[in-house]
């Protein structure tokens, strides 16, 4: 991990989620971990036109991971739940202060 990525992780901007069930993407790349960044208002605005809650969540997760929805579709449900938990921690962390 480079210095900038480490600083972002230390500041809580990014979190690396290690997948319990790595997947092979269409590119042939083996995905073993996903870097998740905090969302901003622009991310919410970008997906607000979607009315289906599941599609809206998928679009938000694509934005916060830099992945395409089709690659997220390949994740095991256990790993998807890890991403959801990371999202919850990001949104609830500041409420505890």
Coordinates of N, CA and C in Angstrom, one line a residue:
X1 N 0.9 -1.2 0.0 CA 0.0 0.0 0.0 C 0.9 1.2 0.0
X2 N 0.6 2.2 -0.9 CA 1.4 3.4 -0.9 C 1.1 4.3 0.2
X3 N 1.9 5.3 0.4 CA 1.8 6.3 1.5 C 0.4 7.0 1.5
X4 N 0.0 7.5 0.3 CA -1.3 8.2 0.3 C -2.4 7.3 0.6
X5 N -2.5 6.1 0.2 CA -3.5 5.2 0.5 C -3.5 4.9 2.0
X6 N -2.3 4.7 2.6 CA -2.2 4.4 4.0 C -2.8 5.6 4.8
X7 N -2.4 6.8 4.4 CA -2.9 8.0 5.1 C -4.4 8.1 5.0
X8 N -5.0 7.8 3.8 CA -6.5 7.9 3.7 C -7.1 6.8 4.6
X9 N -6.5 5.6 4.7 CA -7.1 4.6 5.6 C -7.0 5.0 7.0
X10 N -5.8 5.6 7.4 CA -5.6 6.1 8.8 C -6.7 7.1 9.1
X11 N -7.0 8.0 8.2 CA -8.0 9.1 8.4 C -9.4 8.6 8.4
X12 N -9.6 7.3 8.0 CA -11.0 6.8 7.9 C -11.6 7.1 6.6
X13 N -10.9 7.6 5.6 CA -11.5 8.0 4.3 C -11.7 6.7 3.5
X14 N -10.8 5.8 3.5 CA -10.9 4.5 2.8 C -10.7 3.4 3.8
X15 N -11.3 2.3 3.5 CA -11.2 1.0 4.2 C -11.0 -0.1 3.3
X16 N -10.1 -1.0 3.6 CA -9.9 -2.2 2.7 C -10.7 -3.4 3.3
X17 N -11.6 -3.9 2.5 CA -12.3 -5.1 3.0 C -11.8 -6.3 2.3
X18 N -11.2 -7.2 3.1 CA -10.7 -8.5 2.5 C -11.8 -9.5 2.3
X19 N -11.9 -9.9 1.1 CA -13.0 -10.8 0.8 C -12.8 -12.2 1.3
X20 N -13.8 -12.8 1.9 CA -13.8 -14.2 2.4 C -13.8 -15.2 1.2
X21 N -14.5 -14.8 0.2 CA -14.6 -15.6 -1.0 C -14.2 -14.8 -2.3
X22 N -12.9 -14.8 -2.5 CA -12.4 -14.0 -3.7 C -13.1 -14.5 -5.0
X23 N -13.2 -13.6 -5.9 CA -13.8 -13.9 -7.2 C -12.9 -13.5 -8.4
X24 N -13.1 -14.2 -9.5 CA -12.4 -13.9 -10.7 C -13.3 -13.0 -11.5
X25 N -12.8 -11.8 -11.9 CA -13.5 -10.9 -12.6 C -13.5 -11.2 -14.1
X26 N -14.3 -10.6 -14.9 CA -14.4 -10.9 -16.4 C -13.1 -10.6 -17.0
X27 N -12.3 -9.7 -16.4 CA -10.9 -9.3 -17.0 C -9.9 -10.4 -16.7
X28 N -10.3 -11.4 -15.9 CA -9.4 -12.5 -15.5 C -8.6 -12.2 -14.2
X29 N -8.8 -10.9 -13.7 CA -8.1 -10.5 -12.4 C -8.8 -11.2 -11.3
X30 N -8.0 -11.7 -10.3 CA -8.6 -12.3 -9.1 C -8.8 -11.1 -8.1
X31 N -10.0 -10.9 -7.6 CA -10.3 -9.9 -6.7 C -10.4 -10.5 -5.3
X32 N -9.4 -10.1 -4.4 CA -9.3 -10.6 -3.1 C -9.6 -9.6 -2.0
X33 N -9.6 -8.3 -2.4 CA -10.0 -7.3 -1.5 C -10.6 -6.1 -2.2
X34 N -11.4 -5.3 -1.5 CA -12.0 -4.2 -2.1 C -11.7 -3.0 -1.2
X35 N -11.3 -1.9 -1.9 CA -11.1 -0.6 -1.2 C -12.4 0.2 -1.3
X36 N -12.9 0.6 -0.1 CA -14.1 1.3 0.0 C -13.8 2.7 0.5
X37 N -14.4 3.7 -0.2 CA -14.2 5.1 0.2 C -15.5 5.6 0.8
X38 N -15.4 6.6 1.6 CA -16.6 7.3 2.2 C -17.3 7.9 1.0
X39 N -18.6 7.9 1.2 CA -19.5 8.6 0.2 C -19.7 10.1 0.5
X40 N -20.0 10.8 -0.6 CA -20.3 12.2 -0.4 C -21.7 12.5 -0.9
X41 N -22.1 13.7 -0.8 CA -23.5 14.1 -1.2 C -23.6 13.9 -2.7
X42 N -22.6 14.2 -3.5 CA -22.6 14.0 -4.9 C -22.9 12.5 -5.3
X43 N -22.5 11.6 -4.5 CA -22.8 10.2 -4.8 C -24.3 9.9 -4.6
X44 N -24.9 10.5 -3.6 CA -26.3 10.3 -3.3 C -27.1 10.9 -4.5
X45 N -26.7 12.1 -4.9 CA -27.4 12.8 -6.0 C -27.3 12.0 -7.3
X46 N -26.2 11.4 -7.5 CA -25.9 10.6 -8.7 C -26.8 9.4 -8.9
X47 N -27.3 8.8 -7.7 CA -28.1 7.6 -7.8 C -29.6 7.9 -7.4
X48 N -29.9 9.2 -7.1 CA -31.2 9.5 -6.6 C -32.3 9.3 -7.7
X49 N -32.0 9.2 -9.0 CA -33.0 8.9 -10.0 C -33.4 7.5 -10.0
X50 N -32.7 6.6 -9.4 CA -33.1 5.2 -9.3 C -34.1 5.0 -8.3
X51 N -35.2 4.3 -8.6 CA -36.3 4.2 -7.7 C -36.3 2.8 -7.0
X52 N -35.6 1.8 -7.6 CA -35.5 0.5 -6.9 C -34.4 0.6 -5.9
X53 N -34.7 0.3 -4.7 CA -33.8 0.4 -3.6 C -32.5 -0.5 -3.8
X54 N -32.7 -1.7 -4.3 CA -31.6 -2.6 -4.5 C -30.6 -2.0 -5.6
X55 N -31.2 -1.5 -6.6 CA -30.4 -0.9 -7.7 C -29.7 0.4 -7.2
X56 N -30.4 1.1 -6.4 CA -29.7 2.3 -5.8 C -28.5 1.9 -4.9
X57 N -28.7 0.9 -4.1 CA -27.6 0.5 -3.2 C -26.4 0.0 -4.1
X58 N -26.8 -0.8 -5.1 CA -25.7 -1.3 -6.0 C -25.0 -0.2 -6.7
X59 N -25.7 0.9 -7.1 CA -25.0 2.0 -7.8 C -24.1 2.8 -6.8
X60 N -24.6 2.9 -5.5 CA -23.8 3.6 -4.5 C -22.5 2.8 -4.2
X61 N -22.7 1.5 -4.1 CA -21.5 0.6 -3.8 C -20.5 0.6 -4.9
X62 N -21.0 0.7 -6.2 CA -20.1 0.8 -7.3 C -19.3 2.1 -7.2
X63 N -20.0 3.2 -6.9 CA -19.3 4.5 -6.7 C -18.3 4.4 -5.6
X64 N -18.6 3.8 -4.5 CA -17.7 3.9 -3.3 C -16.5 2.9 -3.4
X65 N -16.7 1.9 -4.4 CA -15.6 0.9 -4.5 C -14.8 1.1 -5.8
X66 N -15.4 1.9 -6.8 CA -14.8 2.1 -8.1 C -14.9 0.9 -9.0
X67 N -15.9 0.0 -8.6 CA -16.1 -1.2 -9.4 C -17.4 -1.0 -10.2
X68 N -17.5 -1.9 -11.2 CA -18.7 -1.8 -12.0 C -19.8 -2.7 -11.4
X69 N -21.1 -2.4 -11.6 CA -22.1 -3.3 -11.0 C -22.0 -4.7 -11.3
X70 N -21.6 -5.1 -12.5 CA -21.5 -6.5 -13.0 C -20.4 -7.2 -12.1
X71 N -19.4 -6.5 -11.7 CA -18.4 -7.2 -10.9 C -18.9 -7.3 -9.5
X72 N -19.6 -6.4 -9.0 CA -20.2 -6.5 -7.7 C -21.2 -7.7 -7.6
X73 N -21.9 -7.9 -8.8 CA -22.8 -9.0 -8.8 C -22.2 -10.4 -8.6
X74 N -20.9 -10.5 -8.8 CA -20.1 -11.7 -8.7 C -19.8 -12.0 -7.2
X75 N -19.9 -11.0 -6.3 CA -19.5 -11.2 -4.9 C -20.4 -12.2 -4.2
X76 N -19.8 -13.0 -3.3 CA -20.6 -13.8 -2.5 C -21.4 -13.0 -1.5
X77 N -22.5 -13.4 -1.1 CA -23.4 -12.7 -0.2 C -22.7 -12.3 1.1
X78 N -21.9 -13.2 1.6 CA -21.1 -12.9 2.8 C -20.2 -11.7 2.6
X79 N -19.6 -11.6 1.5 CA -18.7 -10.4 1.2 C -19.6 -9.2 1.0
X80 N -20.7 -9.3 0.3 CA -21.6 -8.2 0.1 C -22.0 -7.6 1.5
X81 N -22.3 -8.5 2.4 CA -22.7 -8.1 3.8 C -21.6 -7.3 4.5
X82 N -20.3 -7.7 4.2 CA -19.2 -7.0 4.8 C -19.1 -5.6 4.2
X83 N -19.4 -5.4 2.9 CA -19.4 -4.1 2.3 C -20.6 -3.3 2.9
X84 N -21.7 -3.9 3.1 CA -22.8 -3.2 3.7 C -22.5 -2.7 5.2
X85 N -21.8 -3.6 5.9 CA -21.4 -3.2 7.3 C -20.4 -2.1 7.2
X86 N -19.5 -2.1 6.3 CA -18.5 -1.0 6.2 C -19.3 0.3 5.9
X87 N -20.2 0.3 5.0 CA -21.1 1.4 4.7 C -21.8 2.0 5.9
X88 N -22.3 1.1 6.7 CA -23.0 1.5 7.9 C -22.1 2.1 8.9
X89 N -20.9 1.6 9.0 CA -19.9 2.1 9.9 C -19.5 3.6 9.5
X90 N -19.4 3.8 8.2 CA -19.1 5.1 7.7 C -20.2 6.1 8.0
X91 N -21.4 5.7 7.9 CA -22.5 6.6 8.1 C -22.9 6.8 9.6
X92 N -22.6 5.8 10.4 CA -22.9 5.9 11.8 C -21.8 6.4 12.7
X93 N -20.6 6.4 12.2 CA -19.4 6.7 13.0 C -19.5 8.1 13.5
X94 N -19.9 9.1 12.7 CA -19.9 10.5 13.1 C -21.1 10.8 14.0
X95 N -22.1 9.9 14.0 CA -23.2 10.1 14.9 C -22.9 9.8 16.4
X96 N -21.9 9.0 16.6 CA -21.5 8.6 17.9 C -20.7 9.7 18.7
X97 N -20.2 10.7 17.9 CA -19.4 11.8 18.5 C -20.2 12.8 19.2

